[in-house]
PDB file of C-alpha atoms in Angstrom:
ATOM      1  CA  UNK T   3      69.579 114.873  99.222  1.00 37.00           C
ATOM      2  CA  UNK T   4      72.291 113.974  96.771  1.00 40.00           C
ATOM      3  CA  UNK T   5      71.850 110.889  94.655  1.00 40.00           C
ATOM      4  CA  UNK T   6      75.361 109.759  95.586  1.00 45.00           C
ATOM      5  CA  UNK T   7      74.423 109.772  99.264  1.00 70.00           C
ATOM      6  CA  UNK T   8      74.214 105.975  99.288  1.00 78.00           C
ATOM      7  CA  UNK T   9      76.805 103.452  98.187  1.00 77.00           C
ATOM      8  CA  UNK T  10      76.675  99.674  98.186  1.00 75.00           C
ATOM      9  CA  UNK T  11      79.185  97.801 100.321  1.00 68.00           C
ATOM     10  CA  UNK T  12      80.078  94.146  99.991  1.00 50.00           C
ATOM     11  CA  UNK T  13      78.357  91.835 102.459  1.00 45.00           C
ATOM     12  CA  UNK T  14      80.685  90.658 105.185  1.00 45.00           C
ATOM     13  CA  UNK T  15      80.135  87.895 107.646  1.00 42.00           C
ATOM     14  CA  UNK T  16      79.860  89.045 111.225  1.00 45.00           C
ATOM     15  CA  UNK T  17      83.126  87.378 112.173  1.00 40.00           C
ATOM     16  CA  UNK T  18      84.951  89.442 109.548  1.00 39.00           C
ATOM     17  CA  UNK T  19      83.407  92.731 110.571  1.00 42.00           C
ATOM     18  CA  UNK T  20      83.885  92.405 114.291  1.00 45.00           C
ATOM     19  CA  UNK T  21      87.156  90.551 114.536  1.00 43.00           C
ATOM     20  CA  UNK T  22      89.409  92.816 112.472  1.00 38.00           C
ATOM     21  CA  UNK T  23      89.800  95.537 115.077  1.00 39.00           C
ATOM     22  CA  UNK T  24      90.343  93.011 117.830  1.00 42.00           C
ATOM     23  CA  UNK T  25      93.065  91.264 115.867  1.00 37.00           C
ATOM     24  CA  UNK T  26      94.871  94.484 115.097  1.00 36.00           C
ATOM     25  CA  UNK T  27      94.715  95.702 118.675  1.00 42.00           C
ATOM     26  CA  UNK T  28      96.126  92.428 119.971  1.00 45.00           C
ATOM     27  CA  UNK T  29      99.142  92.757 117.698  1.00 46.00           C
ATOM     28  CA  UNK T  30     100.214  95.960 119.449  1.00 50.00           C
ATOM     29  CA  UNK T  31     101.534  94.095 122.461  1.00 58.00           C
ATOM     30  CA  UNK T  32     101.191  90.352 122.666  1.00 60.00           C
ATOM     31  CA  UNK T  33     101.850  90.428 126.419  1.00 63.00           C
ATOM     32  CA  UNK T  34      99.184  93.029 127.120  1.00 70.00           C
ATOM     33  CA  UNK T  35      95.990  91.740 128.728  1.00 68.00           C
ATOM     34  CA  UNK T  36      93.024  93.433 127.090  1.00 74.00           C
ATOM     35  CA  UNK T  37      90.011  93.939 129.342  1.00 77.00           C
ATOM     36  CA  UNK T  38      86.735  94.312 127.484  1.00 84.00           C
ATOM     37  CA  UNK T  39      83.536  95.843 128.776  1.00 94.00           C
ATOM     38  CA  UNK T  40      80.102  95.456 127.249  1.00 96.00           C
ATOM     39  CA  UNK T  41      78.714  95.709 123.735  1.00 96.00           C
ATOM     40  CA  UNK T  42      75.100  95.725 122.576  1.00 97.00           C
ATOM     41  CA  UNK T  43      73.457  93.441 120.036  1.00 97.00           C
ATOM     42  CA  UNK T  44      70.064  93.987 118.428  1.00 98.00           C
ATOM     43  CA  UNK T  45      68.953  90.686 116.854  1.00 98.00           C
ATOM     44  CA  UNK T  46      66.585  90.136 113.938  1.00 98.00           C
ATOM     45  CA  UNK T  47      64.919  86.935 112.732  1.00 98.00           C
ATOM     46  CA  UNK T  48      64.971  87.203 108.935  1.00 98.00           C
ATOM     47  CA  UNK T  49      64.139  83.570 108.076  1.00 97.00           C
ATOM     48  CA  UNK T  50      60.651  83.142 106.661  1.00 96.00           C
ATOM     49  CA  UNK T  51      58.849  80.105 108.021  1.00 95.00           C
ATOM     50  CA  UNK T  52      61.232  79.726 110.942  1.00 97.00           C
ATOM     51  CA  UNK T  53      60.252  79.145 114.533  1.00 98.00           C
ATOM     52  CA  UNK T  54      60.800  81.933 117.032  1.00 99.00           C
ATOM     53  CA  UNK T  55      64.445  82.096 118.074  1.00 99.00           C
ATOM     54  CA  UNK T  56      66.323  82.434 121.346  1.00 99.00           C
ATOM     55  CA  UNK T  57      69.660  84.233 121.084  1.00 99.00           C
ATOM     56  CA  UNK T  58      72.654  82.952 123.047  1.00 98.00           C
ATOM     57  CA  UNK T  59      76.122  84.189 123.879  1.00 98.00           C
ATOM     58  CA  UNK T  60      78.029  81.077 124.844  1.00 97.00           C
ATOM     59  CA  UNK T  61      75.712  79.078 127.096  1.00 97.00           C
ATOM     60  CA  UNK T  62      73.796  82.143 128.263  1.00 98.00           C
ATOM     61  CA  UNK T  63      70.414  82.950 126.775  1.00 98.00           C
ATOM     62  CA  UNK T  64      70.423  86.700 126.228  1.00 98.00           C
ATOM     63  CA  UNK T  65      66.922  87.272 124.872  1.00 98.00           C
ATOM     64  CA  UNK T  66      64.087  87.286 127.388  1.00 97.00           C
ATOM     65  CA  UNK T  67      61.463  86.952 124.644  1.00 98.00           C
ATOM     66  CA  UNK T  68      61.907  84.712 121.612  1.00 99.00           C
ATOM     67  CA  UNK T  69      62.242  86.576 118.309  1.00 99.00           C
ATOM     68  CA  UNK T  70      59.785  85.458 115.628  1.00 99.00           C
ATOM     69  CA  UNK T  71      60.236  85.981 111.888  1.00 98.00           C
ATOM     70  CA  UNK T  72      60.275  89.685 111.064  1.00 98.00           C
ATOM     71  CA  UNK T  73      60.727  90.700 114.681  1.00 98.00           C
ATOM     72  CA  UNK T  74      63.646  92.516 116.262  1.00 98.00           C
ATOM     73  CA  UNK T  75      64.830  92.573 119.846  1.00 98.00           C
ATOM     74  CA  UNK T  76      65.752  95.599 121.884  1.00 98.00           C
ATOM     75  CA  UNK T  77      69.472  96.172 122.260  1.00 98.00           C
ATOM     76  CA  UNK T  78      70.837  93.328 124.382  1.00 98.00           C
ATOM     77  CA  UNK T  79      73.840  93.886 126.621  1.00 98.00           C
ATOM     78  CA  UNK T  80      76.543  91.287 125.943  1.00 97.00           C
ATOM     79  CA  UNK T  81      80.169  90.824 126.886  1.00 96.00           C
ATOM     80  CA  UNK T  82      82.595  92.380 124.430  1.00 95.00           C
ATOM     81  CA  UNK T  83      85.585  90.382 123.236  1.00 93.00           C
ATOM     82  CA  UNK T  84      85.531  86.995 121.543  1.00 93.00           C
ATOM     83  CA  UNK T  85      82.584  84.672 122.087  1.00 95.00           C
ATOM     84  CA  UNK T  86      80.339  82.173 120.350  1.00 96.00           C
ATOM     85  CA  UNK T  87      76.868  83.418 119.505  1.00 97.00           C
ATOM     86  CA  UNK T  88      73.945  81.352 118.277  1.00 98.00           C
ATOM     87  CA  UNK T  89      70.285  81.316 117.381  1.00 99.00           C
ATOM     88  CA  UNK T  90      68.327  78.386 118.793  1.00 99.00           C
ATOM     89  CA  UNK T  91      64.734  77.297 118.326  1.00 98.00           C
ATOM     90  CA  UNK T  92      62.842  78.865 121.235  1.00 98.00           C
ATOM     91  CA  UNK T  93      62.737  76.703 124.339  1.00 98.00           C
ATOM     92  CA  UNK T  94      65.155  74.107 122.949  1.00 97.00           C
ATOM     93  CA  UNK T  95      68.879  73.559 122.450  1.00 97.00           C
ATOM     94  CA  UNK T  96      68.481  73.138 118.675  1.00 98.00           C
ATOM     95  CA  UNK T  97      71.114  75.389 117.096  1.00 98.00           C
ATOM     96  CA  UNK T  98      70.036  76.925 113.783  1.00 98.00           C
ATOM     97  CA  UNK T  99      73.012  79.237 113.273  1.00 97.00           C
ATOM     98  CA  UNK T 100      76.228  79.836 115.182  1.00 96.00           C
ATOM     99  CA  UNK T 101      79.394  81.876 114.821  1.00 93.00           C
ATOM    100  CA  UNK T 102      82.474  82.811 116.836  1.00 92.00           C
ATOM    101  CA  UNK T 103      82.869  86.575 116.802  1.00 91.00           C
ATOM    102  CA  UNK T 104      84.653  89.453 118.450  1.00 91.00           C
ATOM    103  CA  UNK T 105      82.721  92.509 119.611  1.00 92.00           C
ATOM    104  CA  UNK T 106      84.248  95.827 120.559  1.00 93.00           C
ATOM    105  CA  UNK T 107      83.446  97.563 123.835  1.00 94.00           C
ATOM    106  CA  UNK T 108      80.687 100.198 123.757  1.00 95.00           C
ATOM    107  CA  UNK T 109      79.740  99.453 120.139  1.00 94.00           C
ATOM    108  CA  UNK T 110      76.190  98.617 119.049  1.00 96.00           C
ATOM    109  CA  UNK T 111      75.552  95.973 116.383  1.00 96.00           C
ATOM    110  CA  UNK T 112      72.534  94.616 114.537  1.00 97.00           C
ATOM    111  CA  UNK T 113      72.646  90.862 113.889  1.00 96.00           C
ATOM    112  CA  UNK T 114      70.460  88.955 111.441  1.00 97.00           C
ATOM    113  CA  UNK T 115      69.519  85.287 111.495  1.00 97.00           C
ATOM    114  CA  UNK T 116      69.296  84.465 107.776  1.00 96.00           C
ATOM    115  CA  UNK T 117      69.277  81.592 105.334  1.00 93.00           C
ATOM    116  CA  UNK T 118      72.078  81.574 102.788  1.00 90.00           C
ATOM    117  CA  UNK T 119      71.534  80.549  99.169  1.00 89.00           C
ATOM    118  CA  UNK T 120      71.998  76.903 100.156  1.00 90.00           C
ATOM    119  CA  UNK T 121      69.182  77.185 102.684  1.00 90.00           C
ATOM    120  CA  UNK T 122      71.474  76.895 105.706  1.00 93.00           C
ATOM    121  CA  UNK T 123      71.194  79.144 108.752  1.00 95.00           C
ATOM    122  CA  UNK T 124      73.777  81.888 109.028  1.00 94.00           C
ATOM    123  CA  UNK T 125      74.453  84.972 111.135  1.00 95.00           C
ATOM    124  CA  UNK T 126      75.444  88.260 109.549  1.00 94.00           C
ATOM    125  CA  UNK T 127      75.864  91.518 111.389  1.00 93.00           C
ATOM    126  CA  UNK T 128      76.926  95.098 111.093  1.00 94.00           C
ATOM    127  CA  UNK T 129      78.067  97.857 113.424  1.00 94.00           C
ATOM    128  CA  UNK T 130      75.424 100.523 113.939  1.00 96.00           C
ATOM    129  CA  UNK T 131      76.064 104.218 113.460  1.00 95.00           C
ATOM    130  CA  UNK T 132      75.814 106.504 116.460  1.00 93.00           C
ATOM    131  CA  UNK T 133      76.009 109.691 114.374  1.00 96.00           C
ATOM    132  CA  UNK T 134      73.175 112.094 115.095  1.00 96.00           C
ATOM    133  CA  UNK T 135      71.141 113.080 112.004  1.00 97.00           C
ATOM    134  CA  UNK T 136      70.784 116.779 111.275  1.00 97.00           C
ATOM    135  CA  UNK T 137      67.532 118.489 112.164  1.00 97.00           C
ATOM    136  CA  UNK T 138      64.746 117.349 109.864  1.00 98.00           C
ATOM    137  CA  UNK T 139      66.758 114.361 108.637  1.00 98.00           C
ATOM    138  CA  UNK T 140      66.871 110.630 109.276  1.00 98.00           C
ATOM    139  CA  UNK T 141      69.716 108.202 108.607  1.00 98.00           C
ATOM    140  CA  UNK T 142      68.986 104.952 106.799  1.00 98.00           C
ATOM    141  CA  UNK T 143      70.847 102.034 105.247  1.00 97.00           C
ATOM    142  CA  UNK T 144      69.482  99.230 103.067  1.00 97.00           C
ATOM    143  CA  UNK T 145      70.144  95.470 103.148  1.00 97.00           C
ATOM    144  CA  UNK T 146      68.964  92.878 100.604  1.00 96.00           C
ATOM    145  CA  UNK T 147      68.223  89.462 102.114  1.00 96.00           C
ATOM    146  CA  UNK T 148      65.903  88.354  99.300  1.00 94.00           C
ATOM    147  CA  UNK T 149      67.854  85.350  98.099  1.00 92.00           C
ATOM    148  CA  UNK T 150      65.079  84.051  95.827  1.00 93.00           C
ATOM    149  CA  UNK T 151      64.652  87.325  93.934  1.00 94.00           C
ATOM    150  CA  UNK T 152      65.553  87.136  90.259  1.00 93.00           C
ATOM    151  CA  UNK T 153      66.770  90.749  90.161  1.00 96.00           C
ATOM    152  CA  UNK T 154      68.411  93.331  92.397  1.00 97.00           C
ATOM    153  CA  UNK T 155      66.525  96.193  94.046  1.00 97.00           C
ATOM    154  CA  UNK T 156      66.345  99.868  93.126  1.00 97.00           C
ATOM    155  CA  UNK T 157      65.406 102.428  95.793  1.00 97.00           C
ATOM    156  CA  UNK T 158      64.313 106.023  95.311  1.00 96.00           C
ATOM    157  CA  UNK T 159      62.318 108.851  96.797  1.00 96.00           C
ATOM    158  CA  UNK T 160      58.676 108.375  95.824  1.00 94.00           C
ATOM    159  CA  UNK T 161      58.770 111.667  93.933  1.00 89.00           C
ATOM    160  CA  UNK T 162      61.397 110.162  91.658  1.00 83.00           C
ATOM    161  CA  UNK T 163      64.873 110.983  93.022  1.00 89.00           C
ATOM    162  CA  UNK T 164      67.123 107.939  92.778  1.00 92.00           C
ATOM    163  CA  UNK T 165      68.896 106.834  95.946  1.00 95.00           C
ATOM    164  CA  UNK T 166      70.368 103.420  95.189  1.00 95.00           C
ATOM    165  CA  UNK T 167      70.410 101.103  92.183  1.00 95.00           C
ATOM    166  CA  UNK T 168      71.163  97.416  91.881  1.00 96.00           C
ATOM    167  CA  UNK T 169      71.200  96.367  95.539  1.00 96.00           C
ATOM    168  CA  UNK T 170      71.881  92.651  95.089  1.00 94.00           C
ATOM    169  CA  UNK T 171      71.317  89.805  97.524  1.00 93.00           C
ATOM    170  CA  UNK T 172      73.726  89.901 100.450  1.00 91.00           C
ATOM    171  CA  UNK T 173      74.684  93.531  99.899  1.00 94.00           C
ATOM    172  CA  UNK T 174      74.227  96.425 102.320  1.00 95.00           C
ATOM    173  CA  UNK T 175      74.501 100.146 101.667  1.00 96.00           C
ATOM    174  CA  UNK T 176      76.266 102.680 103.810  1.00 95.00           C
ATOM    175  CA  UNK T 177      74.157 105.052 105.891  1.00 96.00           C
ATOM    176  CA  UNK T 178      72.735 108.052 104.099  1.00 96.00           C
ATOM    177  CA  UNK T 179      70.618 111.020 105.098  1.00 96.00           C
ATOM    178  CA  UNK T 180      67.046 111.424 103.897  1.00 97.00           C
ATOM    179  CA  UNK T 181      64.417 114.015 104.699  1.00 97.00           C
ATOM    180  CA  UNK T 182      62.277 112.957 107.630  1.00 98.00           C
ATOM    181  CA  UNK T 183      58.755 111.826 106.711  1.00 98.00           C
ATOM    182  CA  UNK T 184      59.612 111.386 103.035  1.00 97.00           C
ATOM    183  CA  UNK T 185      57.986 108.506 101.146  1.00 98.00           C
ATOM    184  CA  UNK T 186      60.450 106.077  99.575  1.00 98.00           C
ATOM    185  CA  UNK T 187      59.759 103.404  96.997  1.00 97.00           C
ATOM    186  CA  UNK T 188      61.544 100.313  95.772  1.00 97.00           C
ATOM    187  CA  UNK T 189      61.300  98.034  92.773  1.00 96.00           C
ATOM    188  CA  UNK T 190      63.153  95.172  91.181  1.00 96.00           C
ATOM    189  CA  UNK T 191      65.558  96.075  88.408  1.00 96.00           C
ATOM    190  CA  UNK T 192      63.631  96.018  85.129  1.00 93.00           C
ATOM    191  CA  UNK T 193      60.208  96.092  86.778  1.00 92.00           C
ATOM    192  CA  UNK T 194      57.595  98.817  86.291  1.00 89.00           C
ATOM    193  CA  UNK T 195      55.912  97.947  89.593  1.00 92.00           C
ATOM    194  CA  UNK T 196      57.046  99.551  92.831  1.00 95.00           C
ATOM    195  CA  UNK T 197      56.189  99.504  96.528  1.00 96.00           C
ATOM    196  CA  UNK T 198      55.994 102.628  98.680  1.00 98.00           C
ATOM    197  CA  UNK T 199      57.571 102.838 102.134  1.00 98.00           C
ATOM    198  CA  UNK T 200      55.501 105.492 103.956  1.00 98.00           C
ATOM    199  CA  UNK T 201      57.344 108.566 105.119  1.00 98.00           C
ATOM    200  CA  UNK T 202      55.842 108.147 108.572  1.00 98.00           C
ATOM    201  CA  UNK T 203      58.398 105.348 108.995  1.00 97.00           C
ATOM    202  CA  UNK T 204      61.275 107.850 109.013  1.00 98.00           C
ATOM    203  CA  UNK T 205      61.258 110.310 111.892  1.00 98.00           C
ATOM    204  CA  UNK T 206      63.570 113.268 112.373  1.00 98.00           C
ATOM    205  CA  UNK T 207      66.679 112.433 114.380  1.00 98.00           C
ATOM    206  CA  UNK T 208      66.227 108.673 114.018  1.00 98.00           C
ATOM    207  CA  UNK T 209      68.427 106.008 112.403  1.00 98.00           C
ATOM    208  CA  UNK T 210      67.119 102.949 110.579  1.00 98.00           C
ATOM    209  CA  UNK T 211      68.063  99.776 108.734  1.00 98.00           C
ATOM    210  CA  UNK T 212      65.619  98.794 105.995  1.00 98.00           C
ATOM    211  CA  UNK T 213      66.018  95.148 105.036  1.00 98.00           C
ATOM    212  CA  UNK T 214      64.327  93.345 102.197  1.00 98.00           C
ATOM    213  CA  UNK T 215      63.358  89.736 101.720  1.00 97.00           C
ATOM    214  CA  UNK T 216      61.081  88.031  99.224  1.00 94.00           C
ATOM    215  CA  UNK T 217      57.786  86.188  99.169  1.00 83.00           C
ATOM    216  CA  UNK T 218      58.670  84.809  95.713  1.00 93.00           C
ATOM    217  CA  UNK T 219      61.096  85.423  92.855  1.00 95.00           C
ATOM    218  CA  UNK T 220      59.431  88.664  91.737  1.00 94.00           C
ATOM    219  CA  UNK T 221      58.036  90.189  94.944  1.00 94.00           C
ATOM    220  CA  UNK T 222      60.246  91.951  97.469  1.00 96.00           C
ATOM    221  CA  UNK T 223      58.975  93.062 100.851  1.00 97.00           C
ATOM    222  CA  UNK T 224      60.499  95.487 103.316  1.00 98.00           C
ATOM    223  CA  UNK T 225      61.108  95.524 107.063  1.00 98.00           C
ATOM    224  CA  UNK T 226      62.399  98.396 109.184  1.00 98.00           C
ATOM    225  CA  UNK T 227      64.712  98.206 112.188  1.00 98.00           C
ATOM    226  CA  UNK T 228      64.824 101.383 114.278  1.00 97.00           C
ATOM    227  CA  UNK T 229      68.117 101.899 116.074  1.00 95.00           C
ATOM    228  CA  UNK T 230      67.041 104.668 118.417  1.00 93.00           C
TER     229      UNK T 230
END
């Protein structure tokens, strides 16, 4: 692995990520009727202390099982194109976060229900990679949702090789390749304490998103979303 394998990208709201391609394609021919197929959304509840959430596209509940904090759904088939998506308290019509987005046909996305720094519900999301890792490798990206942390997060191989430094709140890395079954560790910038992510979490040929949140200002915790 090269230490420059990972780079930090700026956090983008879901509407920004998904709508750009749609907008550009519509400009090609304003009279052309674009017919969209299906996309797939994997949804994650990343709000500590929240009730389990139902996920909706428009007025249609897409999840069959409510998603509790720290849980992730399977990929859900949704209609591509522009729509309003929302997270609602399970079994109710109480909307906790909502956004109007555009999804591209045959693209998979992972969506997160989060609290912003003001404590308000928000939806962020990112397109998922469909690139196949090389034999003996896994693909992984990292996302910091620990808004209460006083410092950013450093990530490395447990044996010492640095992967990513200074992952601040609201930032996500690109995908990078790691050896399958390798232990990783993370720590807050300036801290001598670290937490190990067991290598058994990273299987050959698999792709993952590791997201972090925080129990308090000095303690980050990790969660893993498997894409395949």
